[in-house]
């Protein structure tokens, strides 16, 4: 039986997906813990849904108790799979599957732009090995895994809606879901506006059906987002897009944008190939589809420049968009080589491109993944917090480093002094400032005053606090007011007696 050409293409695509998934899951499963504390917040949220069937609208542990405005779709997805498999396996595997599926969506978008399977497959392979993705998502139950997949698939549907009305229903459903996955849905709304502006400036006519579905999709995303986040919008205004990030930590999440930072995070290869893809694409007569992806790129850049989009998710979107546009470069390269003596060696060109991807993307991704153990949460600290869950009073407030806040609430099941869930957190700027004072001050009276102010009864002191503030010990500790009730090599728990 003769295998058809498109079947061979899909077989290659499946191999790429499998390769990316096995690469990611191998490194993820070699560690018993995770590489960020936010995963433990996701775990706690899923457990709450399993017990109560509703999302957690009030978090009794975060910051001693506050409203919870975190979107719930991702947690319901994880909760569904946790009915079939153990939750710890779900948190390891499902995000990696979602992130690996990005290569499939990238392939189909790239194919739609170029009508060339070979170029689309090369873009798909690139999408699976962006070092930034490895750093920010590997062994983390990152919500970006679902958000990016839905966002890119929405754009694929917009590309296809010109020929096939079946995508209209998918656009409607995903437009409602997108704001309920992550607050950065603004990047989609802005991209649609940019698409209209770019099309008008270039005198490119948008088809009637695409114009109508884009307008309806814009309306659905805006309304769904407004109604879900209305309380936060009324409290924070436009700053709700900045997720309530404290002033002291603002540059950690919203960096200034310049060409050097762009090249560093996106990667030189996606940047070069993507830039040439835009150039070659603009030479074509039909630019409608190209403008859709360029609009996503412009939207991300504009929002990052205005510091309304986290640089982590922003650079991920830019990387994926440039990788998709790289397919245009590959197609142009193959077309040019057909006119030269190199046309006798078509496979050699593919091998050279694969070599570039290997050297500049796959090998750096492997090196980053190999060092994943160094940044993973220490198992000894997990055991320390499990001891705290059993032996400390249920309403205890524990002072810890910011990176441990969700460990305090998720593992010890105690109230955090600070954590990364900034939205609706009480006195978040004061707490962040006071956290540094409590870590660095010599003044015992001041420390005790602050502990009393926030009703802190216990101190979790580990390498996280040591490394953040470059200290060895808390300078105000003594045997009168502080009792070390348990300790491990990397940290201790102290009880405040005064």
C-alpha positions as MATLAB code, in Angstrom:
seq = 'XXXXXXXXXXXXXXXXXXXXXXXXXXXXXXXXXXXXXXXXXXXXXXXXXXXXXXXXXXXXXXXXXXXXXXXXXXXXXXXXXXXXXXXXXXXXXXXXXXXXXXXXXXXXXXXXXXXXXXXXXXXXXXXXXXXXXXXXXXXXXXXXXXXXXXXXXXXXXXXXXXXXXXXXXXXXXXXXXXXXXXXXXXXXXXXXXXXXXXXXXXXXXXXXXXXXXXXXXXXXXXXXXXXXXXXXXXXXXXXXXXXXXXXXXXXXXXXXXXXXXXXXXXXXXXXXXXXXXXXXXXXXXXXXXXXXXXXXXXXXXXXXXXXXXXXXXXXXXXXXXXXXXXXXXXXXXXXXXXXXXXXXXXXXXXXXXXXXXXXXXXXXXXXXXXXXXXXXXXXXXXXXXXXXXXXXXXXXXXXXXXXXXXXXXXXXXXXXXXXXXXXXXXXXXXXXXXXXXXXXXXXXXXXXXXXXXXXXXXXXXXXXXXXXXXXXXXXXXXXXXXXXXXXXXXXXXXXXXX';
ca = [
       0.000    0.000    0.000;
       1.424    3.340   -1.088;
       1.667    5.982    1.623;
       0.366    9.373    0.564;
       2.564   12.457    0.829;
       0.404   14.180    3.442;
       0.443   11.011    5.558;
       4.246   11.062    5.574;
       4.133   14.737    6.609;
       1.801   13.982    9.516;
       4.043   11.081   10.506;
       7.008   13.478   10.678;
       4.876   15.900   12.678;
       3.945   13.157   15.131;
       7.623   12.220   15.501;
       8.487   15.871   16.264;
       5.672   16.086   18.825;
       6.782   12.822   20.427;
      10.415   13.915   20.469;
       9.556   17.219   22.169;
       7.244   15.545   24.675;
       9.707   12.789   25.596;
      12.488   15.370   25.918;
      10.447   17.462   28.325;
       8.874   14.649   30.314;
      12.212   12.854   30.768;
      13.739   15.791   32.608;
      10.510   16.529   34.468;
      10.141   13.004   35.823;
      13.747   12.789   37.004;
      12.804   15.148   39.853;
      10.260   14.407   42.568;
       9.508   18.074   43.203;
       8.868   21.039   40.904;
      10.903   24.049   39.847;
       8.629   26.756   41.204;
       6.324   27.209   44.144;
       3.366   28.364   42.015;
       2.814   24.739   41.004;
       1.807   24.048   44.600;
      -0.782   26.805   44.383;
      -2.222   25.064   41.311;
      -2.234   21.805   43.242;
      -4.102   23.384   46.147;
      -6.617   25.024   43.781;
      -7.299   21.707   42.042;
      -7.791   19.959   45.376;
     -10.245   22.675   46.390;
     -12.261   22.106   43.195;
     -12.286   18.349   43.750;
     -13.604   18.843   47.262;
     -16.057   21.705   46.670;
     -16.856   21.443   42.921;
     -16.389   25.240   42.709;
     -13.291   27.405   42.162;
     -11.627   28.974   45.182;
     -13.047   32.512   45.378;
     -11.535   33.231   48.800;
      -8.069   32.018   49.785;
      -7.947   31.666   53.553;
      -4.183   31.014   53.565;
      -2.589   33.450   51.093;
      -1.446   36.647   52.881;
      -3.351   35.447   55.933;
      -6.604   35.437   53.938;
      -7.686   37.345   50.814;
      -9.930   37.203   47.775;
      -8.753   34.920   44.982;
      -9.161   36.184   41.423;
      -7.045   33.553   39.706;
      -8.728   32.220   36.521;
     -10.229   28.752   36.950;
     -10.313   27.024   33.530;
      -6.792   25.612   33.882;
      -7.575   24.256   37.340;
     -10.760   22.574   36.106;
      -8.790   20.942   33.295;
      -6.261   19.564   35.763;
      -9.080   18.520   38.106;
     -10.701   16.524   35.291;
      -7.534   14.552   34.602;
      -6.923   14.079   38.324;
     -10.150   12.072   38.415;
      -8.379    9.578   36.168;
      -4.791    9.777   37.415;
      -2.970   10.816   40.619;
      -2.744   14.592   40.917;
       1.055   14.662   41.204;
       1.311   12.794   37.873;
      -1.246   15.117   36.285;
       0.766   18.184   37.356;
       3.871   16.666   35.786;
       2.437   15.308   32.548;
      -0.516   17.435   31.372;
       1.395   20.768   31.146;
       4.148   19.008   29.182;
       1.585   17.564   26.762;
       0.010   20.991   26.261;
       3.392   22.617   25.637;
       4.374   19.836   23.230;
       1.106   20.320   21.329;
       2.275   23.838   20.506;
       4.504   22.335   17.805;
       1.390   20.926   16.110;
      -0.399   24.294   16.097;
       2.782   26.029   14.887;
       2.993   23.520   12.024;
      -0.550   24.148   10.819;
      -0.233   27.942   11.050;
       3.093   27.852    9.201;
       1.590   25.570    6.555;
      -1.325   27.967    6.134;
       1.114   30.822    5.527;
       3.451   28.984    3.148;
       1.586   25.956    1.780;
       4.889   24.127    2.229;
       5.034   21.063    4.496;
       8.816   20.981    4.712;
       9.107   24.560    5.937;
       6.215   24.091    8.369;
       7.884   20.996    9.855;
      11.134   22.902   10.402;
       9.217   25.664   12.203;
       7.452   23.050   14.335;
      10.798   21.568   15.359;
      12.119   25.022   16.284;
       9.027   25.690   18.416;
       9.774   22.674   20.590;
      13.227   23.839   21.618;
      13.198   27.497   22.529;
      15.573   27.913   25.518;
      13.253   30.535   27.051;
      10.450   27.957   27.130;
      12.718   25.438   28.811;
      13.748   27.938   31.468;
      10.263   29.211   32.253;
       8.065   26.132   31.813;
      10.023   22.882   32.273;
       8.948   20.932   35.360;
       6.444   23.647   36.235;
       2.685   23.229   35.973;
       2.722   26.512   34.091;
      -0.604   28.058   33.168;
       1.161   29.400   30.073;
       0.953   25.882   28.627;
      -2.818   26.184   28.147;
      -2.917   29.922   27.473;
      -0.399   29.801   24.608;
      -2.050   26.758   23.055;
      -5.500   28.377   23.040;
      -4.125   31.741   21.885;
      -2.254   30.284   18.905;
      -5.122   27.994   17.975;
      -7.431   31.021   17.943;
      -5.173   32.649   15.376;
      -5.125   29.439   13.340;
      -8.924   29.479   13.319;
      -8.879   33.100   12.152;
      -6.620   32.067    9.275;
      -8.952   29.211    8.305;
     -12.277   30.973    8.713;
     -12.049   32.393    5.183;
     -12.653   28.926    3.711;
     -14.362   26.893    6.374;
     -17.248   28.059    8.559;
     -16.765   25.175   11.007;
     -14.033   27.245   12.643;
     -16.561   29.929   13.590;
     -17.957   27.799   16.434;
     -14.432   27.057   17.682;
     -13.566   30.758   17.655;
     -16.700   31.560   19.672;
     -15.942   28.909   22.307;
     -12.256   29.807   22.609;
     -13.038   33.529   22.747;
     -15.080   32.920   25.888;
     -12.456   30.634   27.427;
      -9.354   32.735   26.729;
      -9.974   35.425   29.415;
     -10.817   32.682   31.912;
      -7.402   31.101   31.410;
      -5.090   34.067   32.044;
      -5.428   37.889   32.331;
      -3.037   38.452   29.416;
      -5.943   37.970   27.000;
      -5.391   41.674   26.225;
      -2.698   40.565   23.760;
      -5.410   38.977   21.607;
      -7.656   42.045   21.646;
      -4.761   44.322   20.781;
      -3.672   41.998   17.972;
      -7.112   42.209   16.370;
      -6.941   46.010   16.496;
      -3.468   45.975   14.961;
      -4.705   43.669   12.202;
      -7.429   46.125   11.236;
      -5.030   49.089   11.349;
      -2.305   47.344    9.336;
      -4.823   46.114    6.751;
      -6.285   49.604    6.357;
      -2.858   51.217    6.077;
      -1.852   48.754    3.361;
      -5.228   48.969    1.632;
      -5.800   45.238    2.118;
      -9.448   44.232    2.148;
     -10.611   41.930    4.950;
     -13.205   39.374    3.861;
     -16.721   39.908    5.178;
     -16.896   36.674    7.167;
     -13.492   37.269    8.770;
     -14.410   40.842    9.606;
     -17.640   39.754   11.292;
     -16.141   36.884   13.275;
     -13.216   39.043   14.408;
     -15.606   41.714   15.637;
     -17.744   39.130   17.426;
     -14.668   37.432   18.898;
     -13.352   40.786   20.132;
     -16.712   41.457   21.781;
     -16.832   38.010   23.448;
     -13.288   38.213   24.816;
     -13.814   41.754   26.075;
     -17.160   41.011   27.753;
     -16.033   37.694   29.278;
     -12.849   39.305   30.572;
     -14.643   42.370   31.945;
     -17.297   40.410   33.812;
     -14.846   37.947   35.313;
     -12.304   40.578   36.369;
     -14.702   43.470   37.002;
     -13.969   43.725   40.738;
     -10.237   43.762   40.062;
     -10.625   46.272   37.228;
     -12.595   48.608   39.496;
      -9.925   48.324   42.190;
      -6.760   48.382   40.075;
      -7.801   50.014   36.802;
      -5.364   49.322   33.966;
      -2.897   48.005   36.557;
      -4.892   44.783   36.795;
      -2.989   43.763   33.637;
       0.168   44.088   35.724;
      -1.307   41.474   38.074;
      -0.948   43.645   41.163;
       2.843   43.343   41.014;
       4.460   45.268   43.916;
       6.569   48.289   42.983;
       9.773   46.777   44.372;
       9.352   43.678   42.178;
       7.996   45.439   39.097;
      11.166   45.165   37.013;
      11.392   41.452   37.791;
       8.164   40.909   35.854;
       8.017   43.880   33.442;
      11.427   44.676   32.050;
      12.192   47.545   29.708;
      12.222   46.421   26.087;
      15.279   46.948   23.885;
      16.872   45.075   20.939;
      19.538   43.405   23.085;
      17.015   41.994   25.575;
      14.821   40.924   22.659;
      17.685   39.017   20.993;
      18.771   37.480   24.302;
      15.382   36.062   25.303;
      13.895   35.280   21.901;
      17.077   33.784   20.489;
      19.165   34.902   17.556;
      17.945   32.183   15.172;
      14.176   32.774   15.550;
      14.872   36.516   15.412;
      16.874   36.346   12.159;
      14.718   33.774   10.378;
      11.529   35.478   11.561;
      12.697   38.941   10.467;
      13.533   37.650    7.009;
      10.174   35.881    6.976;
       8.420   39.211    7.494;
      10.525   40.809    4.747;
       9.862   38.054    2.213;
       6.214   37.829    3.210;
       5.662   41.532    2.544;
       6.859   41.025   -1.038;
       3.874   38.767   -1.733;
       0.674   39.990   -3.333;
      -1.602   38.291   -0.812;
      -0.655   39.614    2.635;
      -3.895   39.025    4.543;
      -2.705   35.927    6.402;
       0.738   37.383    7.029;
      -0.789   40.488    8.611;
      -2.635   38.344   11.165;
       0.626   36.963   12.561;
       2.438   40.299   12.272;
      -0.383   41.842   14.307;
       0.223   39.332   17.110;
       3.899   40.279   17.048;
       3.139   44.014   17.126;
       0.597   43.523   19.904;
       3.122   41.743   22.129;
       5.836   44.320   21.477;
       3.484   47.251   22.138;
       2.107   45.813   25.376;
       5.586   44.940   26.615;
       6.793   48.446   25.778;
       3.883   49.842   27.815;
       4.668   47.305   30.560;
       1.181   45.795   30.358;
       2.387   42.296   29.464;
       4.773   40.218   31.562;
       8.069   39.872   29.748;
       8.061   36.099   30.266;
       4.773   35.412   28.446;
       5.477   38.294   26.060;
       8.771   36.847   24.869;
       7.187   33.422   24.528;
       4.520   34.821   22.205;
       7.124   36.755   20.218;
       9.336   33.659   19.921;
       6.485   31.501   18.651;
       5.332   34.162   16.191;
       8.826   34.619   14.769;
       9.266   30.862   14.500;
       6.014   30.632   12.538;
       7.188   33.444   10.255;
      10.510   31.620    9.821;
       8.650   29.127    7.635;
       8.371   31.869    4.993;
      12.171   32.222    5.055;
      12.637   28.481    4.628;
      10.201   28.389    1.719;
      11.964   31.302    0.012;
      15.321   29.610    0.552;
      14.114   26.363   -1.010;
      12.642   28.261   -3.978;
      15.880   30.178   -4.602;
      18.037   27.062   -4.375;
      15.893   25.380   -7.021;
      17.258   27.949   -9.483;
      20.900   27.198   -8.667;
      23.290   24.275   -8.972;
      22.351   23.322   -5.408;
      18.981   22.132   -6.729;
      20.623   18.738   -7.151;
      21.059   18.514   -3.374;
      17.652   19.420   -1.869;
      18.221   17.274    1.214;
      21.528   19.004    1.964;
      19.739   22.288    2.557;
      17.379   20.663    5.039;
      20.342   19.029    6.801;
      22.091   22.415    7.121;
      18.966   24.024    8.618;
      18.568   21.072   10.978;
      22.208   21.549   12.002;
      21.554   25.203   12.801;
      18.480   24.258   14.860;
      20.506   21.592   16.657;
      23.393   23.919   17.512;
      21.456   27.048   18.439;
      18.233   25.635   19.903;
      18.289   21.934   20.784;
      21.733   21.798   22.411;
      21.184   24.970   24.525;
      17.783   23.553   25.539;
      19.454   20.300   26.547;
      22.074   22.140   28.588;
      19.391   24.151   30.380;
      17.352   21.013   31.048;
      20.375   19.166   32.409;
      20.734   21.819   35.107;
      17.089   21.663   36.120;
      17.954   19.835   39.360;
      19.885   22.843   40.630;
      16.784   25.063   40.702;
      14.264   22.442   41.809;
      12.646   22.774   45.224;
      14.650   20.770   47.736;
      13.008   17.583   49.009;
      14.301   18.241   52.520;
      12.408   21.524   52.598;
       9.278   19.727   51.442;
       9.638   17.363   54.406;
      10.235   20.330   56.707;
       6.971   21.909   55.567;
       5.099   18.624   55.867;
       6.284   18.491   59.476;
       4.897   22.020   59.898;
       1.533   20.911   58.504;
       1.241   18.245   61.187;
       2.821   19.984   64.169;
       1.983   23.683   63.924;
      -1.434   25.200   64.743;
      -3.779   25.462   61.757;
      -4.154   29.259   61.855;
      -0.413   29.968   62.084;
       1.118   32.701   59.932;
       4.624   31.820   58.720;
       7.170   34.362   57.571;
       9.128   33.058   54.575;
      10.803   34.173   51.395;
       8.566   35.233   48.488;
       9.569   32.101   46.531;
       8.361   29.929   49.399;
       4.979   31.548   50.017;
       3.044   29.000   47.981;
       5.005   26.202   49.644;
       3.795   27.464   53.022;
       0.157   27.489   51.853;
       0.331   24.460   49.557;
       2.401   22.002   51.589;
       2.364   23.210   55.202;
      -1.274   24.374   54.786;
      -0.489   27.432   56.886;
      -1.050   31.139   56.259;
       1.644   32.916   54.252;
       3.153   36.271   55.089;
       3.822   36.902   51.374;
       3.509   34.871   48.183;
       3.285   35.460   44.423;
      -0.511   35.810   44.274;
      -0.349   39.600   44.354;
      -3.844   40.439   43.117;
      -6.143   41.493   45.991;
      -3.323   40.965   48.502;
      -3.618   43.317   51.512;
      -0.843   45.909   51.914;
       1.284   44.060   49.368;
       3.821   46.873   48.882;
       4.279   47.286   52.636;
       4.655   43.538   53.096;
       7.334   43.244   50.407;
       9.275   46.116   51.969;
       8.841   44.724   55.478;
       9.945   41.275   54.303;
      13.322   42.743   53.417;
      13.529   44.586   56.727;
      12.788   41.359   58.618;
      15.538   39.574   56.713;
      18.252   42.226   57.067;
      17.647   44.274   60.227;
      19.727   44.023   63.390;
      16.965   45.641   65.448;
      15.194   42.943   67.453;
      12.511   45.330   68.725;
      11.669   46.416   65.159;
      11.493   42.805   63.987;
       9.181   41.813   66.842;
       7.005   44.857   66.144;
       6.590   43.839   62.499;
       5.907   40.215   63.393;
       3.195   41.377   65.775;
       1.737   43.705   63.135;
       1.206   40.817   60.709;
       0.409   38.244   63.429;
       3.399   36.103   62.389;
       4.059   33.251   64.829;
       6.732   31.260   62.973;
       9.742   31.947   60.761;
      10.821   29.706   57.881;
      14.462   30.558   57.225;
      16.144   28.724   54.328;
      18.594   29.226   51.474;
      15.921   31.154   49.566;
      16.084   34.002   52.097;
      19.878   33.718   52.386;
      20.374   34.007   48.624;
      17.817   36.763   48.012;
      19.245   39.112   50.663;
      22.831   37.788   50.703;
      22.774   36.949   54.410;
      23.858   33.939   56.455;
      21.530   34.228   59.437;
      18.836   36.496   60.859;
      20.818   38.912   62.996;
      18.192   39.531   65.646;
      17.660   35.908   66.708;
      18.260   35.018   70.373;
      17.270   32.286   72.801;
      14.767   34.465   74.658;
      12.317   35.457   71.933;
      13.032   32.823   69.266;
      13.012   29.060   69.612;
      14.383   26.853   66.830;
      11.835   24.033   66.844;
      13.138   22.056   63.857;
      16.004   22.345   61.424;
      17.585   20.755   58.370;
      20.842   21.443   56.573;
      19.299   24.118   54.341;
      16.989   25.828   56.827;
      15.055   26.076   60.076;
      11.671   26.888   61.551;
      11.669   29.272   64.516;
       8.812   29.944   66.898;
       8.381   33.546   67.997;
       7.993   33.633   71.792;
       7.820   37.365   72.546;
];
